[in-house]
Coordinates of C-alpha atoms in Angstrom, one line a residue:
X5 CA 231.3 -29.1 -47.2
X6 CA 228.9 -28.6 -43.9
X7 CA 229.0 -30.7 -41.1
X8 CA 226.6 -33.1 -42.2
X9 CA 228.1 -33.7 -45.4
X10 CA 231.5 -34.8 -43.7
X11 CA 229.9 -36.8 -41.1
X12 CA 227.9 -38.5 -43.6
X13 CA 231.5 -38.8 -46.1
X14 CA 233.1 -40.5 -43.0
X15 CA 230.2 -42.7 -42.4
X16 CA 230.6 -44.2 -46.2
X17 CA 234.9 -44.3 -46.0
X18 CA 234.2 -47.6 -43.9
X19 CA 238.1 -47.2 -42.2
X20 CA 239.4 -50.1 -40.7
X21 CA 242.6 -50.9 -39.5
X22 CA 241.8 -54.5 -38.8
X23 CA 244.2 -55.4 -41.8
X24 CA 248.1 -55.0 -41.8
X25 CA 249.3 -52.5 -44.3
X26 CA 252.8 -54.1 -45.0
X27 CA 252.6 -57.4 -47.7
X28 CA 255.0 -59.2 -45.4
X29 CA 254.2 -60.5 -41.7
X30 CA 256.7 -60.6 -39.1
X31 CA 258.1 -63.9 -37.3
X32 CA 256.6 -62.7 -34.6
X33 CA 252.6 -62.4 -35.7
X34 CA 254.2 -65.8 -38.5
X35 CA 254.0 -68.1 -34.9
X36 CA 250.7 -66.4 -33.3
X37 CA 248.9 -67.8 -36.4
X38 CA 247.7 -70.8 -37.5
X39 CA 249.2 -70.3 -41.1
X40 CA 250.7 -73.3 -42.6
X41 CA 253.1 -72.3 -45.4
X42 CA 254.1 -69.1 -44.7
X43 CA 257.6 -67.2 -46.0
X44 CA 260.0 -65.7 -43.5
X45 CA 262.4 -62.7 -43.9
X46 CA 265.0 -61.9 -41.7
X47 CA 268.5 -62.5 -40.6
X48 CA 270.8 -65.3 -40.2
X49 CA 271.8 -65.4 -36.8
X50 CA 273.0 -68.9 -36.8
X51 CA 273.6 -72.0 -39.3
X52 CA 274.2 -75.8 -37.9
X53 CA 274.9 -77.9 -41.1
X54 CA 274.6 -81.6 -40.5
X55 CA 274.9 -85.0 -42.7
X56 CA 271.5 -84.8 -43.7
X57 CA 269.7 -82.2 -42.4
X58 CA 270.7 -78.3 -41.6
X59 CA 269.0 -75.7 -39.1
X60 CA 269.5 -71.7 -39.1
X61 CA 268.1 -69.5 -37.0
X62 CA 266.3 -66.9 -38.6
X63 CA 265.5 -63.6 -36.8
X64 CA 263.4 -60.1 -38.1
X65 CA 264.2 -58.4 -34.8
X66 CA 260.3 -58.8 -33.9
X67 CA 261.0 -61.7 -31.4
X68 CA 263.9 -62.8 -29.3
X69 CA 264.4 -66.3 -29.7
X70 CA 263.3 -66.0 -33.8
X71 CA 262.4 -68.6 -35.9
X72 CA 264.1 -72.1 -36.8
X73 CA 264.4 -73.3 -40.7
X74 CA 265.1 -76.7 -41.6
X75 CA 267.3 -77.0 -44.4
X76 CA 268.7 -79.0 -46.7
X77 CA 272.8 -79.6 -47.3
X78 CA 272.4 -77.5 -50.5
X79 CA 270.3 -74.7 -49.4
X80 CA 272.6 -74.6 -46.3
X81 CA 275.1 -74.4 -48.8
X82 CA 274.2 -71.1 -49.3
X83 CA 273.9 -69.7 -45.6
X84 CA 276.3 -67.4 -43.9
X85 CA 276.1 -66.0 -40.6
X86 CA 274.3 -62.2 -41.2
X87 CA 272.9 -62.8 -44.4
X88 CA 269.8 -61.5 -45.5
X89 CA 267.6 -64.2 -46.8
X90 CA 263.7 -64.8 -47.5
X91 CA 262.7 -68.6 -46.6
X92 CA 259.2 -69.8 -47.9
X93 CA 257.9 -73.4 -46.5
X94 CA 255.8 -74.4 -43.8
X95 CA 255.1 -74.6 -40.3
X96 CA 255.5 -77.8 -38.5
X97 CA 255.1 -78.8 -34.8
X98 CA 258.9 -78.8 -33.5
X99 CA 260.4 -81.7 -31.2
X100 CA 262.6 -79.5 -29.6
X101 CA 262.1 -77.4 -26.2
X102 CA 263.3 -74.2 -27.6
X103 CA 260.3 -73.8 -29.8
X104 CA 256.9 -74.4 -30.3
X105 CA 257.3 -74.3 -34.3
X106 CA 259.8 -74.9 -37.1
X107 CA 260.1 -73.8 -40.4
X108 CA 260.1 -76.7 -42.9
X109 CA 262.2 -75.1 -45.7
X110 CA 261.0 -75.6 -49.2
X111 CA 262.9 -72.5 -51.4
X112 CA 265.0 -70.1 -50.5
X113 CA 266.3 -66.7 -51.4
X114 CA 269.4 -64.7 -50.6
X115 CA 268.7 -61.4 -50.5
X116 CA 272.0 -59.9 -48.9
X117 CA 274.6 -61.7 -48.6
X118 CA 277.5 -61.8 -45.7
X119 CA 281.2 -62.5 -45.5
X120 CA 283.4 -64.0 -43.3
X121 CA 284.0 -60.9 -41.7
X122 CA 280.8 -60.2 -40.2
X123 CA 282.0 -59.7 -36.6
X124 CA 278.7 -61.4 -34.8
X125 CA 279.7 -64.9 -35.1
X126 CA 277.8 -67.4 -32.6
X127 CA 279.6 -66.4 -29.4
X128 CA 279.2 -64.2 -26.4
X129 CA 280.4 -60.7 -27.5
X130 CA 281.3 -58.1 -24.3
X131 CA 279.4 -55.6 -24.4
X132 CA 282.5 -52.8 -24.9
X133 CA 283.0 -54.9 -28.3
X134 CA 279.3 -54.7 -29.3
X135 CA 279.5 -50.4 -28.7
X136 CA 282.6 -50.3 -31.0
X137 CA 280.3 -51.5 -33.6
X138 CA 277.0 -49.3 -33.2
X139 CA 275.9 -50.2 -36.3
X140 CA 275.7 -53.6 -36.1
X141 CA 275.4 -54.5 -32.4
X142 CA 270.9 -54.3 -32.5
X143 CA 271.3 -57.7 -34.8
X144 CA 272.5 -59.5 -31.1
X145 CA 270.9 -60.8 -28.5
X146 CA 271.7 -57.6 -26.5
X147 CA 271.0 -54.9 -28.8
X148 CA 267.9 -56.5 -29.8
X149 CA 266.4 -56.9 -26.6
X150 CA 267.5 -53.3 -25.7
X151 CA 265.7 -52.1 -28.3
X152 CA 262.5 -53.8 -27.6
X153 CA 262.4 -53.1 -24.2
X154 CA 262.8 -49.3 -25.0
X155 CA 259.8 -49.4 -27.5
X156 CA 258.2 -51.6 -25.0
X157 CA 258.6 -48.4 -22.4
X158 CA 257.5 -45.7 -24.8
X159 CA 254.6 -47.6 -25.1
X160 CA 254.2 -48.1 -21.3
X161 CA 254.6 -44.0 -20.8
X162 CA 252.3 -43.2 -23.4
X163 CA 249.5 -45.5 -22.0
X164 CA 249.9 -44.2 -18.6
X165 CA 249.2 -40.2 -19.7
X166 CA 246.3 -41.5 -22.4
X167 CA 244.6 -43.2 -18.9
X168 CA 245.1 -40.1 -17.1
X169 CA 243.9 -37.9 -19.8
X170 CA 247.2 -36.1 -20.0
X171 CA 247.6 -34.7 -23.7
X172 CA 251.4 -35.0 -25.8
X173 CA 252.8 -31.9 -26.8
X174 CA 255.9 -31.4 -28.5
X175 CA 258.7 -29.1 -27.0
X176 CA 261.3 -27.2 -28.9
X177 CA 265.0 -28.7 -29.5
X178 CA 266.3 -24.9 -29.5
X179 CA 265.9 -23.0 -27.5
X180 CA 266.6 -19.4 -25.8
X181 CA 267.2 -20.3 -22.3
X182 CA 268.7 -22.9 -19.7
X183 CA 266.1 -24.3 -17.6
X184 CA 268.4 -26.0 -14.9
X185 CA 270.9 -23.2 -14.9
X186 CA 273.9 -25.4 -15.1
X187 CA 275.2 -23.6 -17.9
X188 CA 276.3 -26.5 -19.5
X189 CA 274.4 -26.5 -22.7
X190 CA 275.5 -26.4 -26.4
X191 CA 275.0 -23.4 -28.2
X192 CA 273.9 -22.9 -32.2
X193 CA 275.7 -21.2 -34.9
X194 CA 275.1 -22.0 -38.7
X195 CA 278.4 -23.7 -40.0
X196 CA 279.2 -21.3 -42.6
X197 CA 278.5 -18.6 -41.5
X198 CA 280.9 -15.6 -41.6
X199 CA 278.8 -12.9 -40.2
X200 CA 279.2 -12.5 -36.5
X201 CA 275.5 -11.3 -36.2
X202 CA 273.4 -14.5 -34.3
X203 CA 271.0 -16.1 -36.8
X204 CA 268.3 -15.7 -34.4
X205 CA 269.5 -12.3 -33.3
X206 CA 270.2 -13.6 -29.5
X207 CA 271.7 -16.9 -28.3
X208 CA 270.3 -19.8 -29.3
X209 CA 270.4 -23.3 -27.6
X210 CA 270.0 -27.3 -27.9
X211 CA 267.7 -28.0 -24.7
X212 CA 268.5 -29.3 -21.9
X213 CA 264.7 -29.7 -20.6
X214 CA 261.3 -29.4 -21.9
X215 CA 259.6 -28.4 -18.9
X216 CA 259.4 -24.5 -19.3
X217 CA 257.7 -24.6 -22.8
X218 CA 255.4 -27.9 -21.0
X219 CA 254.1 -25.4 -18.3
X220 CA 253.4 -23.0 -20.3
X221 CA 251.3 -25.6 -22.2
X222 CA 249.9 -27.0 -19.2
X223 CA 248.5 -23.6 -18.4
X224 CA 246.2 -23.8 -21.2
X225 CA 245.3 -28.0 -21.0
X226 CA 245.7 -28.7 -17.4
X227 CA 247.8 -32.1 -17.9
X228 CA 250.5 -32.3 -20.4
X229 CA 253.7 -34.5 -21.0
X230 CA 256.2 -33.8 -23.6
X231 CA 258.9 -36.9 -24.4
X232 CA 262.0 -36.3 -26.6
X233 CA 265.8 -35.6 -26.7
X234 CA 267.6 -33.5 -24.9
X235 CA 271.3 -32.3 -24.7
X236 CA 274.0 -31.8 -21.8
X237 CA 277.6 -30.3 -22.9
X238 CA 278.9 -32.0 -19.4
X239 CA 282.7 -33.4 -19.5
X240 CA 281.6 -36.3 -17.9
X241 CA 282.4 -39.9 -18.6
X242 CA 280.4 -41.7 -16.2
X243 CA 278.1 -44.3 -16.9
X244 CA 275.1 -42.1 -15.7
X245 CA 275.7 -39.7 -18.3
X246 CA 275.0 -38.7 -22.1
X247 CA 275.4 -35.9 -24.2
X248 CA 272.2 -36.3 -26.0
X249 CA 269.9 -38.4 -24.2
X250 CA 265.9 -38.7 -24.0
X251 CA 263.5 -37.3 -20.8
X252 CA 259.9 -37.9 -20.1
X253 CA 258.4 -34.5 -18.8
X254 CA 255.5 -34.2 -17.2
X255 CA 253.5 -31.2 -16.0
X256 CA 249.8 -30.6 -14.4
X257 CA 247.8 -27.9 -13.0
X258 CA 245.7 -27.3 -10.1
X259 CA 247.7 -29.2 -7.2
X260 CA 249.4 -27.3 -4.1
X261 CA 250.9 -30.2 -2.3
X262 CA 253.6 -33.3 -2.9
X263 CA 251.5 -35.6 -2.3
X264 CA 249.2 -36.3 -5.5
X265 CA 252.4 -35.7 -7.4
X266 CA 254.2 -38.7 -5.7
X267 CA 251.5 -40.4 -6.3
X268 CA 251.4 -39.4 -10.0
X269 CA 255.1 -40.4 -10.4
X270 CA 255.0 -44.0 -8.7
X271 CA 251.9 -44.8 -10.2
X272 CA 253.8 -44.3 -14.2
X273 CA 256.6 -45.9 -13.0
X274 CA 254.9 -48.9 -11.8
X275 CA 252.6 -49.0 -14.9
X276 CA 255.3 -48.8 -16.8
X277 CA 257.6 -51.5 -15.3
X278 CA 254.4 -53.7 -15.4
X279 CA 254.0 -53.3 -19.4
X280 CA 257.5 -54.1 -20.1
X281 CA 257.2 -57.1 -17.4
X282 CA 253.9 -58.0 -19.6
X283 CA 255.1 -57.1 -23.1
X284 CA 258.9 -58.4 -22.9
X285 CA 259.1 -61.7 -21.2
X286 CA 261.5 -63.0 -23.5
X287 CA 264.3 -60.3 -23.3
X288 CA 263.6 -59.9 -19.4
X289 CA 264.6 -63.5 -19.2
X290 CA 267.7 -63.2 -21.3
X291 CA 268.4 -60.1 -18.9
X292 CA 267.8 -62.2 -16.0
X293 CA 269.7 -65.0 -17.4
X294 CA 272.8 -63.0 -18.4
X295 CA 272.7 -59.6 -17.2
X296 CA 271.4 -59.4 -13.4
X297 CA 270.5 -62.4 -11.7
X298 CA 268.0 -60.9 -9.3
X299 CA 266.0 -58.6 -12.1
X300 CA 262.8 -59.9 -12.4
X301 CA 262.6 -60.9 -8.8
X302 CA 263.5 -56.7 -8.2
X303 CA 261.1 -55.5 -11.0
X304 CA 258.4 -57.9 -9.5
X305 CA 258.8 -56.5 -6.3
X306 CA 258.5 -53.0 -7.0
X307 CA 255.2 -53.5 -8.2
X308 CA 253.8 -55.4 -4.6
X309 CA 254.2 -52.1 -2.3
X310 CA 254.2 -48.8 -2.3
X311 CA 257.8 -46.6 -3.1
X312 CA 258.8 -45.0 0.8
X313 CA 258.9 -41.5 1.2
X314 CA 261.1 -39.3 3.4
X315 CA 262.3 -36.2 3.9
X316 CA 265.6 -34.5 3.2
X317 CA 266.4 -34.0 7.0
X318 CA 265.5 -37.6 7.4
X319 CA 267.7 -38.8 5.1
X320 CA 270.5 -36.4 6.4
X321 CA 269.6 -38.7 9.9
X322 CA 270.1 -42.1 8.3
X323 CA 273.2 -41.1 6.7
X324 CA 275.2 -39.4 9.3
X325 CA 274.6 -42.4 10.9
X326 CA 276.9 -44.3 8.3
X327 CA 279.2 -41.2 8.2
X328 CA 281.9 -43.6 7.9
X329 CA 280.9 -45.2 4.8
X330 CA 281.1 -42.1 2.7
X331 CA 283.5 -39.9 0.9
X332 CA 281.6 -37.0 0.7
X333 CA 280.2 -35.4 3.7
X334 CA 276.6 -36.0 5.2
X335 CA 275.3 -32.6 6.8
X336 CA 272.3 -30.6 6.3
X337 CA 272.8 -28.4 3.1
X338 CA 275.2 -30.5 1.2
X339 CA 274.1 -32.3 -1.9
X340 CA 273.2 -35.7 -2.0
X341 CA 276.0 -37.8 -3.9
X342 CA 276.2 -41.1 -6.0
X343 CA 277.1 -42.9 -2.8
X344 CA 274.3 -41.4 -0.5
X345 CA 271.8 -41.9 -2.9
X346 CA 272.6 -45.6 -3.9
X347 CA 273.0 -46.8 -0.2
X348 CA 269.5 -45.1 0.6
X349 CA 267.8 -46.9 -1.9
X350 CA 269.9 -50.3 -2.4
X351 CA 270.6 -50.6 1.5
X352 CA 268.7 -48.5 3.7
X353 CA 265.2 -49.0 2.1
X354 CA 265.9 -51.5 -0.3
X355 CA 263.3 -50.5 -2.6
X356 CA 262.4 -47.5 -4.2
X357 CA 262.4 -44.1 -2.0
X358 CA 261.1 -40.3 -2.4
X359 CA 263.5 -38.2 -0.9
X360 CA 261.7 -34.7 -0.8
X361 CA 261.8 -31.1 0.5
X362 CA 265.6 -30.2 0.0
X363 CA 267.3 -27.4 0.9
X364 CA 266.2 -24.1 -2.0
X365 CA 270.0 -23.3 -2.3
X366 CA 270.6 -27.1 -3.3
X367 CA 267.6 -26.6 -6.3
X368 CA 267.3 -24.7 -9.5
X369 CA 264.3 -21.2 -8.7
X370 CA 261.3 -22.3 -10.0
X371 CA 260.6 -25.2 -7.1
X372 CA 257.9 -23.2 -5.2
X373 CA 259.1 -22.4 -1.3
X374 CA 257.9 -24.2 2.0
X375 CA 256.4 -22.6 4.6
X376 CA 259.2 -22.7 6.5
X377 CA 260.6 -19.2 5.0
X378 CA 261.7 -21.1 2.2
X379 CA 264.5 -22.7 3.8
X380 CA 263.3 -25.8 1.9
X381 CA 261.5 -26.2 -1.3
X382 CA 258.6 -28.6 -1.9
X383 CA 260.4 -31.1 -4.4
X384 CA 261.6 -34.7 -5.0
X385 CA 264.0 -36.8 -6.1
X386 CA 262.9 -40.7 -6.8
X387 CA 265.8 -43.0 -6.2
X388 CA 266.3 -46.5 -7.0
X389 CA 268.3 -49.5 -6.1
X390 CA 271.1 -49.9 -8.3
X391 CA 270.2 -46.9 -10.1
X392 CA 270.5 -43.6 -7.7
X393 CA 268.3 -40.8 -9.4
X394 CA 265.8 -41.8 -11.8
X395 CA 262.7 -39.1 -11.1
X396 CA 263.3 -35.3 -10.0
X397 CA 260.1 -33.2 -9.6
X398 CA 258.7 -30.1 -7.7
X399 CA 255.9 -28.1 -7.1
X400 CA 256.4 -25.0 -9.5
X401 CA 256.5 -21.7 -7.8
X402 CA 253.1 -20.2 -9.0
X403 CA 253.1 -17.0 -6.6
X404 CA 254.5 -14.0 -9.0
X405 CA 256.1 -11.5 -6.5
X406 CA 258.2 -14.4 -4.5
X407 CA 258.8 -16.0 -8.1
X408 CA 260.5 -12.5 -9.3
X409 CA 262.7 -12.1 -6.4
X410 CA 264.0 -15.8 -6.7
X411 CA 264.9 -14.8 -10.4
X412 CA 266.6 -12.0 -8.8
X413 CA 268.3 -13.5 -6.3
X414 CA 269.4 -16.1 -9.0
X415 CA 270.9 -13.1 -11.1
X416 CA 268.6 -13.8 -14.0
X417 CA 267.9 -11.2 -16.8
X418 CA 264.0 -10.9 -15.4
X419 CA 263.4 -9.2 -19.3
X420 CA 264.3 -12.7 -21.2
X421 CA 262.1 -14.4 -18.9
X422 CA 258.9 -11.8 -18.8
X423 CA 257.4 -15.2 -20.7
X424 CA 257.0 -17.4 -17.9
X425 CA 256.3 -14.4 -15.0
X426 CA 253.4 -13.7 -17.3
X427 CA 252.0 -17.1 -16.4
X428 CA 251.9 -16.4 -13.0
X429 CA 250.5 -13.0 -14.3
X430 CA 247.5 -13.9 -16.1
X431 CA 245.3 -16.2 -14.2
X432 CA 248.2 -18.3 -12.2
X433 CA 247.3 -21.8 -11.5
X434 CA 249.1 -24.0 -8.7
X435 CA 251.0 -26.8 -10.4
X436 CA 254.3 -29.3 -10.9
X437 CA 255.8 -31.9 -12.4
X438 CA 259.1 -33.9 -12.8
X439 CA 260.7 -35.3 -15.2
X440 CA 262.2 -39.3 -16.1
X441 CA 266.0 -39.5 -17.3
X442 CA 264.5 -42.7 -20.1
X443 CA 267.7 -44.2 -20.4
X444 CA 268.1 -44.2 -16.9
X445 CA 264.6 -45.7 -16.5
X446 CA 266.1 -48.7 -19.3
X447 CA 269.1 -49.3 -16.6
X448 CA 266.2 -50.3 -14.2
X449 CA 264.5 -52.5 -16.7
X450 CA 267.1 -54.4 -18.1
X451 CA 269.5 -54.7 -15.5
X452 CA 272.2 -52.9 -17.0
X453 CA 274.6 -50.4 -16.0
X454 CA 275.8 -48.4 -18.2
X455 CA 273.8 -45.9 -20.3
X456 CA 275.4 -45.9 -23.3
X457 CA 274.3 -49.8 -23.9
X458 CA 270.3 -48.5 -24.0
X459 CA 270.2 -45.9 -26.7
X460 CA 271.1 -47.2 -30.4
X461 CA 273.4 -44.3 -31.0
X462 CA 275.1 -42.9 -27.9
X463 CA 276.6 -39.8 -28.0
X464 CA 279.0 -38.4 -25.1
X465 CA 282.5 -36.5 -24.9
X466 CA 284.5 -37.0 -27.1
X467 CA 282.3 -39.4 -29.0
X468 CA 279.7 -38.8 -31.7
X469 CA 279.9 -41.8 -34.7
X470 CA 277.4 -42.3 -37.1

């Protein structure tokens, strides 16, 4: 078939994708229309049984607040908290300030039904209670709103890099080599396997970044972002901190200063933030309401002025003026903790804050070196209030000879890496990029503080279920 003949093929297909796909429409698109008898599917979240009339709440997950059915005593009859049921009937104006509409319930159909046992009963769950029982904690409030605040932030992400003409590619989950050097990664074997000969011949990893396979991409397409799960064998039990979790990596070619990638990172940060604010009003609310008190005000305001920057020796300044406040020590060359990190952007700044240019021993040795003799290295951490470290990015070292001695330096076997020096080999291009902890990113939106309530199945030491 020539070219003509497809283009002519495609012309007579007449595609449209005007029309849902899926027989069933969602509570959610149900109240947008102007649809008069409709059927519902869904949930029982709730069920109020009265002397003459009944109300449940129904809910499909599309919308927060869900739908209310009128009932009658037999019908209700037949209702249990977590059932699944399909409710045909018709919409009708509602009295009440909740809603806009009610379903007016004319049959009804149980399509799963739900003991007494179901532990979600109409009452406010703690959120330790709700992680004991992954499985069922998305059918709350909570879980609900989690998740469509995270879909709402994918979406938000991928927007942003479509408006900036940045193109997806998709990063390997194994992988030969530790991009942060940390050393805490977890390593591959088949489970059976009696021979002591590596599958892949050589040591084989779950990532702990994307960004090494993004470059080389990016060396090819200019501007390139790569979003998906990686994996951190740290003994940690903090609330910062997953074993598998997701990241948002970014990388783009042809800039030699901070500056435009600042600019890059608050500007998808902001967007972002805005979609959700846009997208979510609902669960935002409920956040509000019964998570953080001060959340939308906060989100709000980080979209009115720009993020500060300041330097690593500046922020050394401000904080060995509030020596006393800290546990861990303040001087030039030692690490920024929790503590610092918070108080800068909580206290100092109250908003959030670039803290660039750190020391190269304090950073892993692809950042590329300052001018200074590369006492420094021209990268970034983005901290937030109430968060700490959400963003870390650099400029990527792009200069092969000062590149291989770093490696060296660093003790790394220069053969395994021969990859990525060949980048720099074969028509080098300045560039960077940083990266977004997404789960992190959710503990901004929603108010929350612990990771392991914004991803559906958390995974850390000593805990993997389901």
């Amino acid at each position: 078939m020539n070219r003509m003949s497809i283009l002519n093929f495609i012309q007579k297909a007449h595609y449209t994708t005007k029309r849902s796909t899926l027989l069933h429409k969602t509570i959610k698109t149900i109240l947008k229309e102007d649809d008069t008898n409709v059927a519902v599917r869904g949930w029982v979240r709730s069920v109020r049984k009265q002397k003459q009339v009944s109300f449940a709440t129904i809910n499909d997950g599309s919308t927060f607040k869900g739908i209310q059915a009128i009932l009658n005593d037999k019908d209700a009859e037949k209702l249990t908290t977590g059932a699944c049921v399909e409710l045909h009937g018709f919409l009708a104006t509602s009295p009440g300030k909740e809603q806009s509409k009610e379903l007016k319930v004319n049959s009804l159909k149980v399509l799963g039904e739900c003991d007494s046992t179901y532990p979600l009963q109409k009452k406010r769950h703690s959120l330790e209670f709700l992680r004991s029982i992954g499985h069922l904690r998305m059918r709350g409030n909570t879980g609900a709103a989690v998740l469509r605040v995270r879909n709402a932030a994918s979406e938000g992400l991928y927007e942003f890099f479509k408006s900036q003409e940045f193109i997806l590619t998709n990063t390997p989950i194994l992988t030969s080599h530790d991009c942060e050097g940390g050393g805490e990664v977890f390593k591959i074997s088949p489970i059976d396997s009696k021979d002591p000969v590596e599958f892949f011949k050589k040591p084989v990893y779950l990532t702990v970044s994307g960004q090494l396979h993004a470059e080389i991409t990016a060396s090819a397409m200019s501007r390139v972002y790569t979003f998906g799960p990686v994996f951190r064998a740290e003994q940690s039990m903090t609330s910062r901190h997953l074993a598998e979790f997701w990241m948002l990596e970014a990388e783009m070619a042809f800039i030699d200063e901070l500056a435009p990638l600042l600019d890059v990172t608050e500007a998808n940060i902001q967007e972002t933030t805005r979609h959700v604010l846009e997208t979510c009003s609902d669960d935002l609310a409920f956040f509000n309401q019964r998570i953080e008190t001060t959340l939308l005000e906060r989100l709000q305001k980080s979209l009115e002025k720009p993020f500060v920057r300041m330097s690593y020796d500046e922020a050394i300044e401000v904080l060995q003026r509030e020596q006393h406040r800290f546990r861990f020590p303040t001087k030039w060359g030692s690490s920024l903790q929790s503590e610092h990190e918070r108080y800068l952007a909580s206290e100092y700044c109250a908003h959030p804050v670039f803290v660039t240019d750190y020391p190269s021993e304090l950073k892993p040795f692809y950042m590329r070196a300052n001018s200074d003799g590369g006492k420094t290295v021209g990268c970034f951490d983005l901290l937030l209030p109430g968060i700490g470290e959400l963003v870390g990015g650099s400029l990527r070292e792009e200069r092969y000879d000062v590149l291989e001695q770093k490696m060296r330096t660093a003790n790394m076997n220069i053969e395994d890496y021969q990859w990525y020096l060949d980048l720099r080999k074969y028509g080098s291009a300045p560039h960077g990029g940083y990266g977004i902890g997404f789960e992190r990113l959710l503990l901004w939106l929603t108010g929350l503080e612990n990771v392991r309530e914004v991803i559906p199945m958390p995974r850390w030491v000593g805990h993997c279920k389901y």
